[in-house]
Short mmCIF file of C-alpha atoms and ligand atoms in Angstrom, two decimals:
data_model
loop_
_atom_site.label_atom_id
_atom_site.label_comp_id
_atom_site.label_asym_id
_atom_site.label_seq_id
_atom_site.Cartn_x
_atom_site.Cartn_y
_atom_site.Cartn_z
CA MET A 1 0.03 -0.44 -0.36
CA ILE A 2 1.07 3.84 -0.81
CA ASP A 3 0.54 6.55 1.79
CA THR A 4 0.24 9.39 -1.08
CA TYR A 5 -0.32 13.17 -0.90
CA ARG A 6 -3.65 13.27 -1.62
CA HIS A 7 -3.81 10.69 1.39
CA LYS A 8 -1.53 13.00 3.46
CA GLY A 9 -4.63 15.93 3.06
CA LEU A 10 -6.99 13.88 3.49
CA ARG A 11 -5.60 13.26 7.28
CA LYS A 12 -4.75 16.66 7.33
CA GLN A 13 -8.34 17.38 7.26
CA LEU A 14 -9.70 14.75 9.66
CA VAL A 15 -7.36 16.64 11.90
CA GLN A 16 -9.25 19.88 11.77
CA GLU A 17 -12.22 17.72 12.08
CA LEU A 18 -10.83 16.73 15.42
CA ARG A 19 -9.71 19.88 16.81
CA GLU A 20 -13.24 20.98 16.36
CA LYS A 21 -14.65 18.49 17.98
CA GLY A 22 -12.49 19.50 21.08
CA ILE A 23 -9.45 17.54 21.31
CA LYS A 24 -6.67 19.78 22.02
CA ASN A 25 -3.24 17.42 22.39
CA GLU A 26 -0.95 18.40 20.13
CA ALA A 27 0.75 14.89 19.66
CA VAL A 28 -2.61 13.45 19.50
CA LEU A 29 -3.08 15.18 16.75
CA ASP A 30 0.23 14.81 15.43
CA ALA A 31 0.36 11.43 15.09
CA ILE A 32 -3.25 10.99 13.60
CA GLN A 33 -1.30 12.67 10.74
CA ALA A 34 1.37 10.68 10.63
CA VAL A 35 -0.74 7.24 10.83
CA PRO A 36 -2.00 6.12 7.61
CA ARG A 37 -5.87 4.58 8.66
CA HIS A 38 -6.52 3.62 5.13
CA PHE A 39 -3.06 1.20 5.43
CA PHE A 40 -5.56 -0.97 8.15
CA LEU A 41 -8.77 -1.00 6.22
CA ASP A 42 -10.35 -3.17 2.98
CA ALA A 43 -9.01 -1.71 -0.50
CA VAL A 44 -12.66 -1.21 -0.86
CA PHE A 45 -12.35 1.60 2.26
CA THR A 46 -9.32 3.21 1.26
CA LYS A 47 -11.76 5.82 -0.02
CA GLN A 48 -13.43 7.17 2.99
CA ALA A 49 -10.40 6.22 5.49
CA TYR A 50 -10.41 9.68 6.75
CA SER A 51 -13.75 10.15 6.77
CA ASN A 52 -14.99 10.19 11.09
CA MET A 53 -16.34 6.08 10.86
CA ALA A 54 -16.37 3.58 12.04
CA PHE A 55 -15.48 -0.21 9.36
CA GLN A 56 -15.54 -3.55 9.87
CA ILE A 57 -12.07 -4.66 9.85
CA GLY A 58 -13.49 -9.17 9.63
CA ALA A 59 -14.28 -11.41 12.22
CA GLY A 60 -17.31 -9.17 13.41
CA GLN A 61 -14.83 -6.36 14.53
CA THR A 62 -14.74 -2.41 13.92
CA ILE A 63 -11.95 0.03 13.63
CA SER A 64 -13.09 2.60 16.49
CA HIS A 65 -13.87 6.21 14.81
CA PRO A 66 -11.09 8.36 14.73
CA PHE A 67 -12.50 11.06 17.00
CA THR A 68 -12.86 8.08 19.62
CA VAL A 69 -9.65 7.02 18.88
CA ALA A 70 -8.34 10.77 19.68
CA PHE A 71 -10.32 10.95 22.44
CA GLN A 72 -9.24 8.03 24.39
CA THR A 73 -5.45 9.01 23.14
CA GLU A 74 -6.15 12.13 24.69
CA LEU A 75 -7.25 11.04 28.03
CA LEU A 76 -3.94 9.08 28.10
CA GLU A 77 -2.02 12.03 28.77
CA LEU A 78 0.96 10.47 27.87
CA LYS A 79 4.88 10.73 28.01
CA LYS A 80 7.14 9.26 26.13
CA GLY A 81 7.68 5.80 27.30
CA ASP A 82 4.91 5.13 29.01
CA LYS A 83 4.13 1.87 29.36
CA VAL A 84 0.54 1.01 27.85
CA LEU A 85 -1.45 -1.56 28.23
CA GLU A 86 -4.55 -1.66 25.02
CA ILE A 87 -7.30 -4.11 25.18
CA GLY A 88 -8.91 -4.80 21.60
CA THR A 89 -6.01 -4.06 18.96
CA GLY A 90 -8.49 -4.65 16.20
CA SER A 91 -7.26 -3.39 12.93
CA GLY A 92 -3.86 -1.89 15.16
CA PHE A 93 -4.96 1.15 14.73
CA GLN A 94 -4.76 2.79 17.69
CA THR A 95 -1.83 0.57 18.66
CA SER A 96 0.03 2.18 16.18
CA ILE A 97 -1.69 5.91 17.14
CA LEU A 98 -0.37 5.39 21.23
CA CYS A 99 3.46 4.54 19.54
CA GLU A 100 3.69 6.99 17.72
CA VAL A 101 2.76 9.18 20.76
CA GLY A 102 5.69 7.41 22.06
CA ALA A 103 4.43 5.06 24.30
CA LYS A 104 5.88 2.06 25.08
CA VAL A 105 2.61 -0.95 24.56
CA PHE A 106 1.36 -3.80 24.62
CA SER A 107 -1.85 -5.23 23.22
CA ILE A 108 -4.27 -7.64 23.69
CA GLU A 109 -6.64 -8.91 21.16
CA ARG A 110 -9.12 -12.05 21.36
CA GLN A 111 -9.65 -12.72 17.39
CA ARG A 112 -6.49 -14.78 16.12
CA GLU A 113 -6.96 -13.60 12.54
CA LEU A 114 -7.16 -10.00 13.87
CA TYR A 115 -4.25 -10.92 16.33
CA LEU A 116 -2.48 -11.77 12.90
CA LYS A 117 -2.96 -9.09 10.16
CA ALA A 118 -1.95 -6.65 13.59
CA ASN A 119 1.34 -8.38 14.00
CA ARG A 120 1.90 -7.46 10.69
CA ILE A 121 0.92 -3.78 9.87
CA VAL A 122 2.47 -2.87 13.31
CA PRO A 123 5.84 -3.59 12.35
CA GLU A 124 5.80 -2.67 8.94
CA LEU A 125 4.57 0.79 10.12
CA GLY A 126 7.95 0.73 11.75
CA TYR A 127 6.45 0.44 15.08
CA THR A 128 7.36 -1.12 17.69
CA ALA A 129 4.16 -2.62 19.47
CA LYS A 130 4.31 -6.25 21.85
CA LEU A 131 1.23 -8.24 20.93
CA LYS A 132 -0.57 -10.40 22.85
CA TYR A 133 -3.58 -13.16 20.98
CA GLY A 134 -5.82 -14.00 24.38
CA ASP A 135 -8.13 -12.50 26.56
CA GLY A 136 -8.31 -9.27 27.67
CA TYR A 137 -10.27 -9.78 30.83
CA LYS A 138 -6.60 -11.33 32.61
CA GLY A 139 -4.33 -7.89 31.51
CA TRP A 140 -1.15 -8.79 30.49
CA PRO A 141 0.42 -10.32 34.16
CA SER A 142 3.89 -10.80 33.17
CA TYR A 143 4.10 -7.21 32.17
CA ALA A 144 2.51 -5.74 34.71
CA PRO A 145 2.35 -2.73 36.05
CA PHE A 146 1.12 -0.60 33.46
CA ASP A 147 1.12 3.34 33.55
CA LYS A 148 -2.13 3.94 31.19
CA ILE A 149 -4.48 1.16 30.50
CA ILE A 150 -7.04 1.49 27.44
CA VAL A 151 -9.32 -0.73 26.88
CA THR A 152 -11.04 0.12 22.75
CA CYS A 153 -14.23 -2.47 23.25
CA GLY A 154 -17.16 -2.24 25.44
CA ALA A 155 -16.68 -3.85 28.94
CA PRO A 156 -19.66 -4.77 30.87
CA TYR A 157 -18.00 -4.00 34.53
CA LEU A 158 -14.66 -3.03 35.65
CA PRO A 159 -12.34 -5.65 34.93
CA GLU A 160 -10.58 -6.65 38.73
CA ASP A 161 -7.26 -7.67 37.17
CA LEU A 162 -6.82 -4.54 34.99
CA LEU A 163 -7.08 -2.49 37.85
CA GLU A 164 -4.80 -4.46 39.87
CA GLN A 165 -2.33 -3.67 36.54
CA LEU A 166 -2.55 0.03 36.67
CA LYS A 167 0.46 1.55 38.51
CA PRO A 168 0.00 3.95 41.43
CA GLY A 169 -0.22 7.83 39.93
CA GLY A 170 -1.82 5.44 36.34
CA THR A 171 -4.46 6.41 34.53
CA MET A 172 -7.28 3.87 32.68
CA VAL A 173 -9.96 5.27 30.14
CA ILE A 174 -12.50 1.76 29.39
CA PRO A 175 -16.13 2.24 28.02
CA ILE A 176 -18.18 0.75 30.50
CA GLY A 177 -21.76 -0.83 29.68
CA ALA A 178 -22.92 -4.04 28.85
CA GLY A 179 -25.54 -3.05 25.66
CA LYS A 180 -24.75 -1.39 22.55
CA GLU A 181 -23.40 2.04 24.27
CA GLN A 182 -20.65 2.74 26.72
CA GLU A 183 -20.28 5.93 29.16
CA MET A 184 -16.40 6.11 28.47
CA LEU A 185 -14.95 6.19 32.20
CA LEU A 186 -11.77 8.24 33.16
CA ILE A 187 -9.92 6.06 36.18
CA LYS A 188 -6.90 8.10 38.73
CA LYS A 189 -4.73 5.24 40.76
CA ASP A 190 -3.44 7.66 43.32
CA GLN A 191 -0.12 6.86 45.00
CA ASP A 192 -1.89 5.37 47.88
CA GLY A 193 -4.21 3.46 45.54
CA ILE A 194 -7.45 4.92 45.84
CA LEU A 195 -9.50 5.66 42.70
CA THR A 196 -11.03 9.20 41.08
CA LYS A 197 -13.94 7.87 38.34
CA SER A 198 -15.50 10.03 35.67
CA MET A 199 -17.81 10.19 32.98
CA LEU A 200 -16.64 11.55 30.06
CA GLY A 201 -19.88 10.89 27.61
CA VAL A 202 -21.56 8.21 25.78
CA PHE A 203 -19.77 6.18 23.56
CA SER A 204 -20.73 3.33 21.20
CA PHE A 205 -17.97 0.05 21.26
CA VAL A 206 -18.31 -3.72 20.05
CA PRO A 207 -18.66 -6.08 23.21
CA MET A 208 -15.43 -7.11 25.23
CA LEU A 209 -16.22 -10.38 25.26
CA LYS A 210 -14.60 -13.35 27.60
CA GLU A 211 -12.09 -16.12 26.23
CA THR A 212 -10.53 -15.95 23.92
CA ALA A 213 -12.15 -17.17 19.74
CA LYS A 214 -12.00 -20.22 18.58
N1 SAH B 301 -8.76 -0.56 18.84
C1 SAH B 301 -8.72 -1.41 17.64
C2 SAH B 301 -10.36 -0.71 18.01
C3 SAH B 301 -11.26 -2.99 17.66
S1 SAH B 301 -12.63 -2.93 17.37
C4 SAH B 301 -8.66 -0.33 16.71
O1 SAH B 301 -7.90 0.79 16.32
O2 SAH B 301 -8.64 -1.28 15.13
C5 SAH B 301 -12.39 -4.35 19.69
C6 SAH B 301 -11.74 -5.27 19.40
O3 SAH B 301 -11.86 -5.67 21.38
C7 SAH B 301 -11.88 -5.94 18.51
O4 SAH B 301 -11.06 -6.19 17.77
C8 SAH B 301 -12.50 -7.60 19.71
O5 SAH B 301 -12.20 -8.53 18.79
C9 SAH B 301 -11.30 -7.11 21.01
N2 SAH B 301 -11.99 -7.70 21.98
C10 SAH B 301 -13.08 -7.56 22.78
N3 SAH B 301 -13.07 -8.50 23.82
C11 SAH B 301 -11.72 -8.56 24.52
C12 SAH B 301 -10.98 -8.93 25.32
N4 SAH B 301 -11.39 -10.11 26.12
N5 SAH B 301 -9.41 -9.57 24.85
C13 SAH B 301 -8.93 -8.68 24.13
N6 SAH B 301 -9.72 -8.07 22.59
C14 SAH B 301 -10.94 -8.03 23.19
#
Protein backbone atom coordinates (compact mmCIF):
# COMPACT_ATOMS: atom_id res chain seq x y z
CA MET A 1 0.00 0.00 0.00
CA ILE A 2 1.14 3.55 -0.60
CA ASP A 3 0.63 6.77 1.26
CA THR A 4 0.09 9.54 -1.29
CA TYR A 5 -0.08 13.34 -0.99
CA ARG A 6 -3.83 12.95 -1.40
CA HIS A 7 -4.01 10.66 1.64
CA LYS A 8 -1.88 13.12 3.62
CA GLY A 9 -4.20 15.93 2.56
CA LEU A 10 -7.26 13.98 3.66
CA ARG A 11 -5.60 13.37 7.05
CA LYS A 12 -4.98 17.10 7.36
CA GLN A 13 -8.70 17.70 6.93
CA LEU A 14 -9.44 14.98 9.48
CA VAL A 15 -7.08 16.63 11.98
CA GLN A 16 -8.92 19.92 11.44
CA GLU A 17 -12.25 18.16 12.02
CA LEU A 18 -10.93 16.60 15.25
CA ARG A 19 -9.73 20.03 16.45
CA GLU A 20 -13.21 21.42 15.82
CA LYS A 21 -14.69 18.54 17.81
CA GLY A 22 -12.49 19.50 20.78
CA ILE A 23 -9.27 17.47 20.56
CA LYS A 24 -6.46 19.75 21.77
CA ASN A 25 -3.43 17.60 22.45
CA GLU A 26 -0.94 18.43 19.66
CA ALA A 27 0.98 15.14 20.02
CA VAL A 28 -2.27 13.22 19.49
CA LEU A 29 -3.22 15.34 16.46
CA ASP A 30 0.31 14.90 15.04
CA ALA A 31 -0.08 11.13 15.42
CA ILE A 32 -3.40 11.18 13.53
CA GLN A 33 -1.59 13.14 10.80
CA ALA A 34 1.29 10.65 10.76
CA VAL A 35 -0.43 7.23 10.81
CA PRO A 36 -1.95 6.15 7.46
CA ARG A 37 -5.39 4.88 8.57
CA HIS A 38 -6.14 3.49 5.10
CA PHE A 39 -3.43 0.84 5.63
CA PHE A 40 -5.65 -0.72 8.31
CA LEU A 41 -8.76 -1.02 6.15
CA ASP A 42 -9.79 -3.24 3.28
CA ALA A 43 -9.02 -1.68 -0.09
CA VAL A 44 -12.75 -1.10 -0.74
CA PHE A 45 -12.85 1.42 2.14
CA THR A 46 -9.65 3.30 1.21
CA LYS A 47 -11.53 6.29 -0.18
CA GLN A 48 -13.50 6.79 3.04
CA ALA A 49 -10.62 6.00 5.40
CA TYR A 50 -10.34 9.63 6.52
CA SER A 51 -13.97 10.33 7.18
CA ASN A 52 -14.90 10.12 10.83
CA MET A 53 -16.42 6.65 10.52
CA ALA A 54 -16.05 3.18 11.94
CA PHE A 55 -15.45 0.27 9.50
CA GLN A 56 -15.56 -3.51 9.50
CA ILE A 57 -12.10 -4.99 9.96
CA GLY A 58 -12.99 -8.70 9.86
CA ALA A 59 -14.14 -11.24 12.47
CA GLY A 60 -17.27 -9.09 12.98
CA GLN A 61 -15.21 -6.27 14.55
CA THR A 62 -14.80 -2.58 13.73
CA ILE A 63 -11.97 -0.06 13.79
CA SER A 64 -12.97 2.82 16.12
CA HIS A 65 -13.96 6.28 14.81
CA PRO A 66 -10.91 8.57 14.55
CA PHE A 67 -12.58 10.89 17.08
CA THR A 68 -12.89 8.05 19.60
CA VAL A 69 -9.24 7.06 19.07
CA ALA A 70 -8.11 10.67 19.52
CA PHE A 71 -10.41 11.20 22.54
CA GLN A 72 -9.24 8.09 24.40
CA THR A 73 -5.58 8.78 23.57
CA GLU A 74 -5.87 12.38 24.77
CA LEU A 75 -7.36 11.22 28.08
CA LEU A 76 -4.28 9.08 28.74
CA GLU A 77 -2.04 12.21 28.89
CA LEU A 78 0.85 10.16 27.56
CA LYS A 79 4.47 10.88 28.30
CA LYS A 80 7.25 9.45 26.14
CA GLY A 81 8.14 5.96 27.36
CA ASP A 82 4.88 5.38 29.26
CA LYS A 83 4.07 1.67 29.44
CA VAL A 84 0.59 1.28 27.99
CA LEU A 85 -1.66 -1.77 27.95
CA GLU A 86 -4.32 -1.78 25.25
CA ILE A 87 -7.22 -4.25 25.29
CA GLY A 88 -8.62 -4.92 21.81
CA THR A 89 -5.82 -4.56 19.25
CA GLY A 90 -8.34 -4.94 16.40
CA SER A 91 -6.84 -3.42 13.27
CA GLY A 92 -3.77 -2.11 15.11
CA PHE A 93 -4.61 1.53 14.32
CA GLN A 94 -4.96 2.67 17.93
CA THR A 95 -1.84 0.64 18.77
CA SER A 96 0.10 2.56 16.11
CA ILE A 97 -1.22 5.91 17.35
CA LEU A 98 0.02 5.07 20.86
CA CYS A 99 3.44 4.10 19.46
CA GLU A 100 3.59 7.29 17.39
CA VAL A 101 2.97 9.35 20.54
CA GLY A 102 5.99 7.63 22.10
CA ALA A 103 4.42 5.00 24.35
CA LYS A 104 5.76 1.51 24.94
CA VAL A 105 2.74 -0.49 23.88
CA PHE A 106 1.43 -3.91 24.93
CA SER A 107 -1.82 -4.91 23.23
CA ILE A 108 -4.11 -7.93 23.54
CA GLU A 109 -6.66 -9.23 21.00
CA ARG A 110 -9.02 -12.21 21.41
CA GLN A 111 -9.60 -12.79 17.66
CA ARG A 112 -6.66 -14.70 16.22
CA GLU A 113 -7.26 -13.45 12.66
CA LEU A 114 -7.03 -9.83 13.80
CA TYR A 115 -4.04 -10.46 16.04
CA LEU A 116 -2.16 -12.01 13.09
CA LYS A 117 -3.04 -9.14 10.75
CA ALA A 118 -2.05 -6.45 13.27
CA ASN A 119 1.15 -8.33 14.04
CA ARG A 120 2.10 -7.89 10.38
CA ILE A 121 0.98 -4.33 9.74
CA VAL A 122 2.16 -2.59 12.93
CA PRO A 123 5.86 -3.56 12.40
CA GLU A 124 5.48 -2.83 8.67
CA LEU A 125 4.78 0.78 9.62
CA GLY A 126 7.95 0.79 11.71
CA TYR A 127 6.34 0.53 15.16
CA THR A 128 7.44 -1.89 17.84
CA ALA A 129 4.48 -2.92 19.96
CA LYS A 130 4.22 -6.19 21.83
CA LEU A 131 1.06 -7.96 20.68
CA LYS A 132 -0.66 -10.95 22.24
CA TYR A 133 -3.48 -13.28 21.26
CA GLY A 134 -5.40 -13.73 24.49
CA ASP A 135 -8.19 -12.62 26.82
CA GLY A 136 -7.90 -8.98 27.81
CA TYR A 137 -9.94 -9.51 31.01
CA LYS A 138 -6.79 -11.04 32.48
CA GLY A 139 -4.48 -8.22 31.41
CA TRP A 140 -0.81 -9.08 30.90
CA PRO A 141 0.59 -9.91 34.37
CA SER A 142 4.15 -10.64 33.20
CA TYR A 143 4.57 -7.03 31.97
CA ALA A 144 2.51 -5.34 34.70
CA PRO A 145 2.26 -2.79 36.17
CA PHE A 146 1.33 -0.29 33.44
CA ASP A 147 1.37 3.52 33.56
CA LYS A 148 -1.76 3.64 31.42
CA ILE A 149 -4.45 1.19 30.34
CA ILE A 150 -6.81 1.74 27.41
CA VAL A 151 -9.75 -0.57 26.68
CA THR A 152 -11.15 -0.28 23.14
CA CYS A 153 -14.17 -2.59 23.52
CA GLY A 154 -17.28 -2.10 25.66
CA ALA A 155 -16.76 -3.74 29.05
CA PRO A 156 -19.86 -4.87 31.00
CA TYR A 157 -17.99 -4.13 34.25
CA LEU A 158 -14.57 -2.98 35.44
CA PRO A 159 -12.18 -5.97 35.22
CA GLU A 160 -10.44 -6.42 38.58
CA ASP A 161 -7.20 -7.75 37.01
CA LEU A 162 -6.83 -4.59 34.93
CA LEU A 163 -7.27 -2.33 37.96
CA GLU A 164 -4.62 -4.34 39.79
CA GLN A 165 -2.19 -4.02 36.88
CA LEU A 166 -2.49 -0.21 36.85
CA LYS A 167 0.46 1.56 38.54
CA PRO A 168 -0.16 3.93 41.45
CA GLY A 169 -0.29 7.32 39.73
CA GLY A 170 -1.66 5.62 36.63
CA THR A 171 -4.64 6.30 34.37
CA MET A 172 -7.13 3.94 32.78
CA VAL A 173 -9.74 4.74 30.15
CA ILE A 174 -12.49 2.19 29.63
CA PRO A 175 -15.94 2.28 28.03
CA ILE A 176 -18.38 0.69 30.49
CA GLY A 177 -21.78 -0.72 29.60
CA ALA A 178 -23.26 -4.05 28.61
CA GLY A 179 -25.62 -2.77 25.89
CA LYS A 180 -24.98 -1.05 22.56
CA GLU A 181 -23.77 2.12 24.28
CA GLN A 182 -21.16 2.69 26.94
CA GLU A 183 -20.06 5.51 29.23
CA MET A 184 -16.43 6.49 28.80
CA LEU A 185 -14.92 6.06 32.25
CA LEU A 186 -11.66 7.75 33.21
CA ILE A 187 -9.99 6.23 36.26
CA LYS A 188 -7.03 7.69 38.11
CA LYS A 189 -5.19 5.66 40.73
CA ASP A 190 -3.28 7.76 43.26
CA GLN A 191 -0.07 6.78 45.07
CA ASP A 192 -2.12 5.16 47.86
CA GLY A 193 -4.14 3.14 45.38
CA ILE A 194 -7.26 5.30 45.82
CA LEU A 195 -9.36 5.51 42.65
CA THR A 196 -11.06 8.59 41.24
CA LYS A 197 -13.57 8.01 38.46
CA SER A 198 -15.15 10.39 35.98
CA MET A 199 -17.71 9.77 33.24
CA LEU A 200 -16.92 11.45 29.96
CA GLY A 201 -19.79 10.81 27.59
CA VAL A 202 -21.55 8.10 25.66
CA PHE A 203 -19.82 6.03 22.96
CA SER A 204 -20.58 2.86 21.06
CA PHE A 205 -18.06 0.01 21.00
CA VAL A 206 -18.16 -3.68 20.08
CA PRO A 207 -18.50 -5.76 23.26
CA MET A 208 -15.61 -6.97 25.39
CA LEU A 209 -16.10 -10.75 25.38
CA LYS A 210 -14.63 -13.46 27.61
CA GLU A 211 -11.92 -15.95 26.60
CA THR A 212 -10.35 -16.13 23.14
CA ALA A 213 -12.48 -16.82 20.05
CA LYS A 214 -12.08 -20.23 18.49
N1 LIG B 1 -8.30 -0.59 18.90
C1 LIG B 1 -8.97 -1.22 17.80
C2 LIG B 1 -10.46 -1.29 18.02
C3 LIG B 1 -11.01 -2.60 17.57
S1 LIG B 1 -12.64 -2.98 18.10
C4 LIG B 1 -8.62 -0.53 16.48
O1 LIG B 1 -7.97 0.54 16.51
O2 LIG B 1 -8.93 -1.06 15.43
C5 LIG B 1 -12.34 -3.80 19.64
C6 LIG B 1 -11.57 -5.08 19.60
O3 LIG B 1 -11.62 -5.66 20.92
C7 LIG B 1 -12.11 -6.15 18.66
O4 LIG B 1 -11.12 -6.49 17.73
C8 LIG B 1 -12.44 -7.34 19.58
O5 LIG B 1 -12.16 -8.60 19.00
C9 LIG B 1 -11.54 -7.06 20.78
N2 LIG B 1 -11.93 -7.70 22.03
C10 LIG B 1 -13.18 -7.95 22.52
N3 LIG B 1 -13.12 -8.57 23.72
C11 LIG B 1 -11.79 -8.74 24.00
C12 LIG B 1 -11.07 -9.34 25.08
N4 LIG B 1 -11.68 -9.91 26.12
N5 LIG B 1 -9.72 -9.34 25.02
C13 LIG B 1 -9.06 -8.78 23.97
N6 LIG B 1 -9.69 -8.21 22.92
C14 LIG B 1 -11.03 -8.19 22.93
